[in-house]
JSON list of C-alpha atoms in Angstrom, two decimals:
[
{"chain": "A", "resi": 85, "resn": "MET", "atom": "CA", "xyz": [-0.01, 0.00, -0.01]},
{"chain": "A", "resi": 86, "resn": "PRO", "atom": "CA", "xyz": [1.48, 3.39, -0.94]},
{"chain": "A", "resi": 87, "resn": "LEU", "atom": "CA", "xyz": [2.42, 5.74, 1.88]},
{"chain": "A", "resi": 88, "resn": "ALA", "atom": "CA", "xyz": [-0.21, 8.27, 0.77]},
{"chain": "A", "resi": 89, "resn": "ALA", "atom": "CA", "xyz": [-2.96, 5.64, 1.02]},
{"chain": "A", "resi": 90, "resn": "THR", "atom": "CA", "xyz": [-1.71, 4.58, 4.47]},
{"chain": "A", "resi": 91, "resn": "GLY", "atom": "CA", "xyz": [-1.77, 8.22, 5.60]},
{"chain": "A", "resi": 92, "resn": "GLU", "atom": "CA", "xyz": [-5.31, 8.55, 4.23]},
{"chain": "A", "resi": 93, "resn": "LEU", "atom": "CA", "xyz": [-6.45, 5.52, 6.24]},
{"chain": "A", "resi": 94, "resn": "VAL", "atom": "CA", "xyz": [-4.96, 6.99, 9.40]},
{"chain": "A", "resi": 95, "resn": "ALA", "atom": "CA", "xyz": [-6.43, 10.42, 8.69]},
{"chain": "A", "resi": 96, "resn": "HIS", "atom": "CA", "xyz": [-9.92, 8.99, 8.20]},
{"chain": "A", "resi": 97, "resn": "ALA", "atom": "CA", "xyz": [-9.78, 6.31, 10.90]},
{"chain": "A", "resi": 98, "resn": "ALA", "atom": "CA", "xyz": [-11.63, 8.65, 13.25]},
{"chain": "A", "resi": 99, "resn": "GLY", "atom": "CA", "xyz": [-14.41, 9.03, 10.69]},
{"chain": "A", "resi": 100, "resn": "THR", "atom": "CA", "xyz": [-14.65, 5.26, 10.29]},
{"chain": "A", "resi": 101, "resn": "ARG", "atom": "CA", "xyz": [-14.71, 4.75, 14.07]},
{"chain": "A", "resi": 102, "resn": "SER", "atom": "CA", "xyz": [-17.38, 7.43, 14.29]},
{"chain": "A", "resi": 103, "resn": "ALA", "atom": "CA", "xyz": [-19.51, 5.63, 11.71]},
{"chain": "A", "resi": 104, "resn": "VAL", "atom": "CA", "xyz": [-19.12, 2.28, 13.54]},
{"chain": "A", "resi": 105, "resn": "ALA", "atom": "CA", "xyz": [-20.04, 3.92, 16.86]},
{"chain": "A", "resi": 106, "resn": "HIS", "atom": "CA", "xyz": [-23.09, 5.50, 15.24]},
{"chain": "A", "resi": 107, "resn": "ILE", "atom": "CA", "xyz": [-24.20, 2.14, 13.86]},
{"chain": "A", "resi": 108, "resn": "GLU", "atom": "CA", "xyz": [-23.75, 0.45, 17.24]},
{"chain": "A", "resi": 109, "resn": "ALA", "atom": "CA", "xyz": [-25.59, 3.18, 19.14]},
{"chain": "A", "resi": 110, "resn": "GLY", "atom": "CA", "xyz": [-28.46, 3.88, 16.78]},
{"chain": "A", "resi": 111, "resn": "PRO", "atom": "CA", "xyz": [-31.95, 2.39, 16.68]},
{"chain": "A", "resi": 112, "resn": "ALA", "atom": "CA", "xyz": [-32.14, -0.47, 14.20]},
{"chain": "A", "resi": 113, "resn": "GLY", "atom": "CA", "xyz": [-35.27, 0.59, 12.32]},
{"chain": "A", "resi": 114, "resn": "SER", "atom": "CA", "xyz": [-34.19, 3.87, 10.81]},
{"chain": "A", "resi": 115, "resn": "LEU", "atom": "CA", "xyz": [-30.43, 3.52, 10.98]},
{"chain": "A", "resi": 116, "resn": "THR", "atom": "CA", "xyz": [-28.29, 5.24, 8.39]},
{"chain": "A", "resi": 117, "resn": "VAL", "atom": "CA", "xyz": [-24.56, 5.82, 8.21]},
{"chain": "A", "resi": 118, "resn": "PRO", "atom": "CA", "xyz": [-23.54, 9.47, 8.47]},
{"chain": "A", "resi": 119, "resn": "GLU", "atom": "CA", "xyz": [-21.09, 10.88, 6.00]},
{"chain": "A", "resi": 120, "resn": "PRO", "atom": "CA", "xyz": [-18.03, 12.05, 7.98]},
{"chain": "A", "resi": 121, "resn": "ALA", "atom": "CA", "xyz": [-16.69, 15.48, 7.06]},
{"chain": "A", "resi": 122, "resn": "GLY", "atom": "CA", "xyz": [-14.47, 15.32, 4.05]},
{"chain": "A", "resi": 123, "resn": "VAL", "atom": "CA", "xyz": [-15.21, 11.67, 3.21]},
{"chain": "A", "resi": 124, "resn": "SER", "atom": "CA", "xyz": [-17.42, 10.74, 0.27]},
{"chain": "A", "resi": 125, "resn": "HIS", "atom": "CA", "xyz": [-19.72, 7.71, 0.31]},
{"chain": "A", "resi": 126, "resn": "ASN", "atom": "CA", "xyz": [-17.24, 5.75, -1.84]},
{"chain": "A", "resi": 127, "resn": "GLN", "atom": "CA", "xyz": [-14.33, 6.68, 0.40]},
{"chain": "A", "resi": 128, "resn": "LEU", "atom": "CA", "xyz": [-16.29, 5.72, 3.49]},
{"chain": "A", "resi": 129, "resn": "THR", "atom": "CA", "xyz": [-17.15, 2.34, 1.93]},
{"chain": "A", "resi": 130, "resn": "ARG", "atom": "CA", "xyz": [-13.50, 1.69, 1.09]},
{"chain": "A", "resi": 131, "resn": "LEU", "atom": "CA", "xyz": [-12.19, 2.86, 4.46]},
{"chain": "A", "resi": 132, "resn": "PHE", "atom": "CA", "xyz": [-14.93, 1.05, 6.35]},
{"chain": "A", "resi": 133, "resn": "ARG", "atom": "CA", "xyz": [-14.13, -2.21, 4.56]},
{"chain": "A", "resi": 134, "resn": "ALA", "atom": "CA", "xyz": [-10.42, -1.75, 5.25]},
{"chain": "A", "resi": 135, "resn": "ALA", "atom": "CA", "xyz": [-11.11, -1.16, 8.96]},
{"chain": "A", "resi": 136, "resn": "THR", "atom": "CA", "xyz": [-13.87, -3.72, 9.58]},
{"chain": "A", "resi": 137, "resn": "GLY", "atom": "CA", "xyz": [-13.82, -6.21, 6.69]},
{"chain": "A", "resi": 138, "resn": "ASP", "atom": "CA", "xyz": [-17.36, -5.24, 5.71]},
{"chain": "A", "resi": 139, "resn": "THR", "atom": "CA", "xyz": [-19.22, -2.33, 4.16]},
{"chain": "A", "resi": 140, "resn": "SER", "atom": "CA", "xyz": [-21.13, 0.15, 6.27]},
{"chain": "A", "resi": 141, "resn": "VAL", "atom": "CA", "xyz": [-24.41, -1.03, 4.70]},
{"chain": "A", "resi": 142, "resn": "GLY", "atom": "CA", "xyz": [-23.54, -4.65, 5.54]},
{"chain": "A", "resi": 143, "resn": "CYS", "atom": "CA", "xyz": [-22.79, -3.66, 9.13]},
{"chain": "A", "resi": 144, "resn": "VAL", "atom": "CA", "xyz": [-26.13, -1.84, 9.43]},
{"chain": "A", "resi": 145, "resn": "ARG", "atom": "CA", "xyz": [-27.99, -4.81, 7.92]},
{"chain": "A", "resi": 146, "resn": "ARG", "atom": "CA", "xyz": [-26.27, -7.31, 10.23]},
{"chain": "A", "resi": 147, "resn": "ARG", "atom": "CA", "xyz": [-26.97, -5.17, 13.29]},
{"chain": "A", "resi": 148, "resn": "GLY", "atom": "CA", "xyz": [-30.64, -4.92, 12.41]},
{"chain": "A", "resi": 149, "resn": "LEU", "atom": "CA", "xyz": [-30.92, -8.66, 11.84]},
{"chain": "A", "resi": 150, "resn": "ASP", "atom": "CA", "xyz": [-29.14, -9.42, 15.11]},
{"chain": "A", "resi": 151, "resn": "ARG", "atom": "CA", "xyz": [-31.77, -7.29, 16.81]},
{"chain": "A", "resi": 152, "resn": "ALA", "atom": "CA", "xyz": [-34.49, -9.13, 14.88]},
{"chain": "A", "resi": 153, "resn": "ARG", "atom": "CA", "xyz": [-33.10, -12.46, 16.08]},
{"chain": "A", "resi": 154, "resn": "HIS", "atom": "CA", "xyz": [-33.20, -11.22, 19.66]},
{"chain": "A", "resi": 155, "resn": "LEU", "atom": "CA", "xyz": [-36.79, -9.99, 19.29]},
{"chain": "A", "resi": 156, "resn": "LEU", "atom": "CA", "xyz": [-37.94, -13.21, 17.64]},
{"chain": "A", "resi": 157, "resn": "CYS", "atom": "CA", "xyz": [-36.28, -15.40, 20.28]},
{"chain": "A", "resi": 158, "resn": "ALA", "atom": "CA", "xyz": [-36.75, -13.37, 23.46]},
{"chain": "A", "resi": 159, "resn": "SER", "atom": "CA", "xyz": [-40.09, -11.60, 23.06]},
{"chain": "A", "resi": 160, "resn": "THR", "atom": "CA", "xyz": [-43.55, -12.03, 21.62]},
{"chain": "A", "resi": 161, "resn": "PRO", "atom": "CA", "xyz": [-44.21, -9.27, 19.07]},
{"chain": "A", "resi": 162, "resn": "SER", "atom": "CA", "xyz": [-45.62, -10.47, 15.78]},
{"chain": "A", "resi": 163, "resn": "VAL", "atom": "CA", "xyz": [-43.22, -11.23, 12.95]},
{"chain": "A", "resi": 164, "resn": "PRO", "atom": "CA", "xyz": [-44.49, -8.23, 10.89]},
{"chain": "A", "resi": 165, "resn": "ALA", "atom": "CA", "xyz": [-43.88, -5.97, 13.93]},
{"chain": "A", "resi": 166, "resn": "VAL", "atom": "CA", "xyz": [-40.33, -7.29, 14.29]},
{"chain": "A", "resi": 167, "resn": "ALA", "atom": "CA", "xyz": [-39.70, -6.78, 10.56]},
{"chain": "A", "resi": 168, "resn": "ALA", "atom": "CA", "xyz": [-40.97, -3.20, 10.75]},
{"chain": "A", "resi": 169, "resn": "SER", "atom": "CA", "xyz": [-38.90, -2.47, 13.86]},
{"chain": "A", "resi": 170, "resn": "VAL", "atom": "CA", "xyz": [-35.68, -3.34, 12.02]},
{"chain": "A", "resi": 171, "resn": "GLY", "atom": "CA", "xyz": [-36.64, -1.43, 8.88]},
{"chain": "A", "resi": 172, "resn": "ILE", "atom": "CA", "xyz": [-37.68, -4.25, 6.55]},
{"chain": "A", "resi": 173, "resn": "PRO", "atom": "CA", "xyz": [-41.16, -3.52, 5.21]},
{"chain": "A", "resi": 174, "resn": "GLY", "atom": "CA", "xyz": [-42.19, -6.91, 3.75]},
{"chain": "A", "resi": 175, "resn": "LEU", "atom": "CA", "xyz": [-42.33, -10.39, 5.23]},
{"chain": "A", "resi": 176, "resn": "HIS", "atom": "CA", "xyz": [-40.80, -11.98, 2.12]},
{"chain": "A", "resi": 177, "resn": "ALA", "atom": "CA", "xyz": [-37.83, -9.64, 2.24]},
{"chain": "A", "resi": 178, "resn": "PHE", "atom": "CA", "xyz": [-37.52, -10.17, 6.00]},
{"chain": "A", "resi": 179, "resn": "ASP", "atom": "CA", "xyz": [-37.57, -13.96, 5.63]},
{"chain": "A", "resi": 180, "resn": "THR", "atom": "CA", "xyz": [-35.02, -13.82, 2.81]},
{"chain": "A", "resi": 181, "resn": "ALA", "atom": "CA", "xyz": [-32.72, -11.57, 4.83]},
{"chain": "A", "resi": 182, "resn": "CYS", "atom": "CA", "xyz": [-32.98, -13.83, 7.89]},
{"chain": "A", "resi": 183, "resn": "ARG", "atom": "CA", "xyz": [-32.18, -16.91, 5.82]},
{"chain": "A", "resi": 184, "resn": "ARG", "atom": "CA", "xyz": [-29.20, -15.16, 4.21]},
{"chain": "A", "resi": 185, "resn": "GLU", "atom": "CA", "xyz": [-27.72, -13.46, 7.28]},
{"chain": "A", "resi": 186, "resn": "LEU", "atom": "CA", "xyz": [-28.89, -15.65, 10.18]},
{"chain": "A", "resi": 187, "resn": "GLY", "atom": "CA", "xyz": [-28.97, -19.01, 8.44]},
{"chain": "A", "resi": 188, "resn": "ALA", "atom": "CA", "xyz": [-32.56, -19.83, 9.38]},
{"chain": "A", "resi": 189, "resn": "ALA", "atom": "CA", "xyz": [-36.13, -19.04, 8.37]},
{"chain": "A", "resi": 190, "resn": "LEU", "atom": "CA", "xyz": [-38.37, -16.92, 10.58]},
{"chain": "A", "resi": 191, "resn": "HIS", "atom": "CA", "xyz": [-40.44, -19.81, 11.87]},
{"chain": "A", "resi": 192, "resn": "ALA", "atom": "CA", "xyz": [-37.28, -21.76, 12.75]},
{"chain": "A", "resi": 193, "resn": "LEU", "atom": "CA", "xyz": [-35.84, -18.84, 14.73]},
{"chain": "A", "resi": 194, "resn": "ARG", "atom": "CA", "xyz": [-39.04, -18.38, 16.71]},
{"chain": "A", "resi": 195, "resn": "ALA", "atom": "CA", "xyz": [-39.50, -22.16, 17.22]},
{"chain": "A", "resi": 196, "resn": "ALA", "atom": "CA", "xyz": [-35.91, -22.50, 18.51]},
{"chain": "A", "resi": 197, "resn": "ALA", "atom": "CA", "xyz": [-36.69, -19.92, 21.18]},
{"chain": "A", "resi": 198, "resn": "THR", "atom": "CA", "xyz": [-39.72, -21.83, 22.46]},
{"chain": "A", "resi": 199, "resn": "ALA", "atom": "CA", "xyz": [-38.07, -25.26, 22.37]}
]
């Protein structure tokens, strides 16, 4: 990696840490990643991936689905209510996201909690 690129990573590490902290602290349903001062969306994506191994959007999606897993397993709101609370409007999209990210269908996640 060229020295200039290394310096850029160091200079924007605070912005990346700020974005990660915002993701971790924010409510899952309406979470977005702020654009740090002086860093474009593409730069943030590249820096975020270099720092965390994932994109900011992937991190937001995973955090929301981790919250969904908790709600499905540890509480009793309806599946549509859980989907809405993590910002996924449709049941089909919610089920697909759960299968992809959590490795299980909605009914399996909820059944595992009651077993």
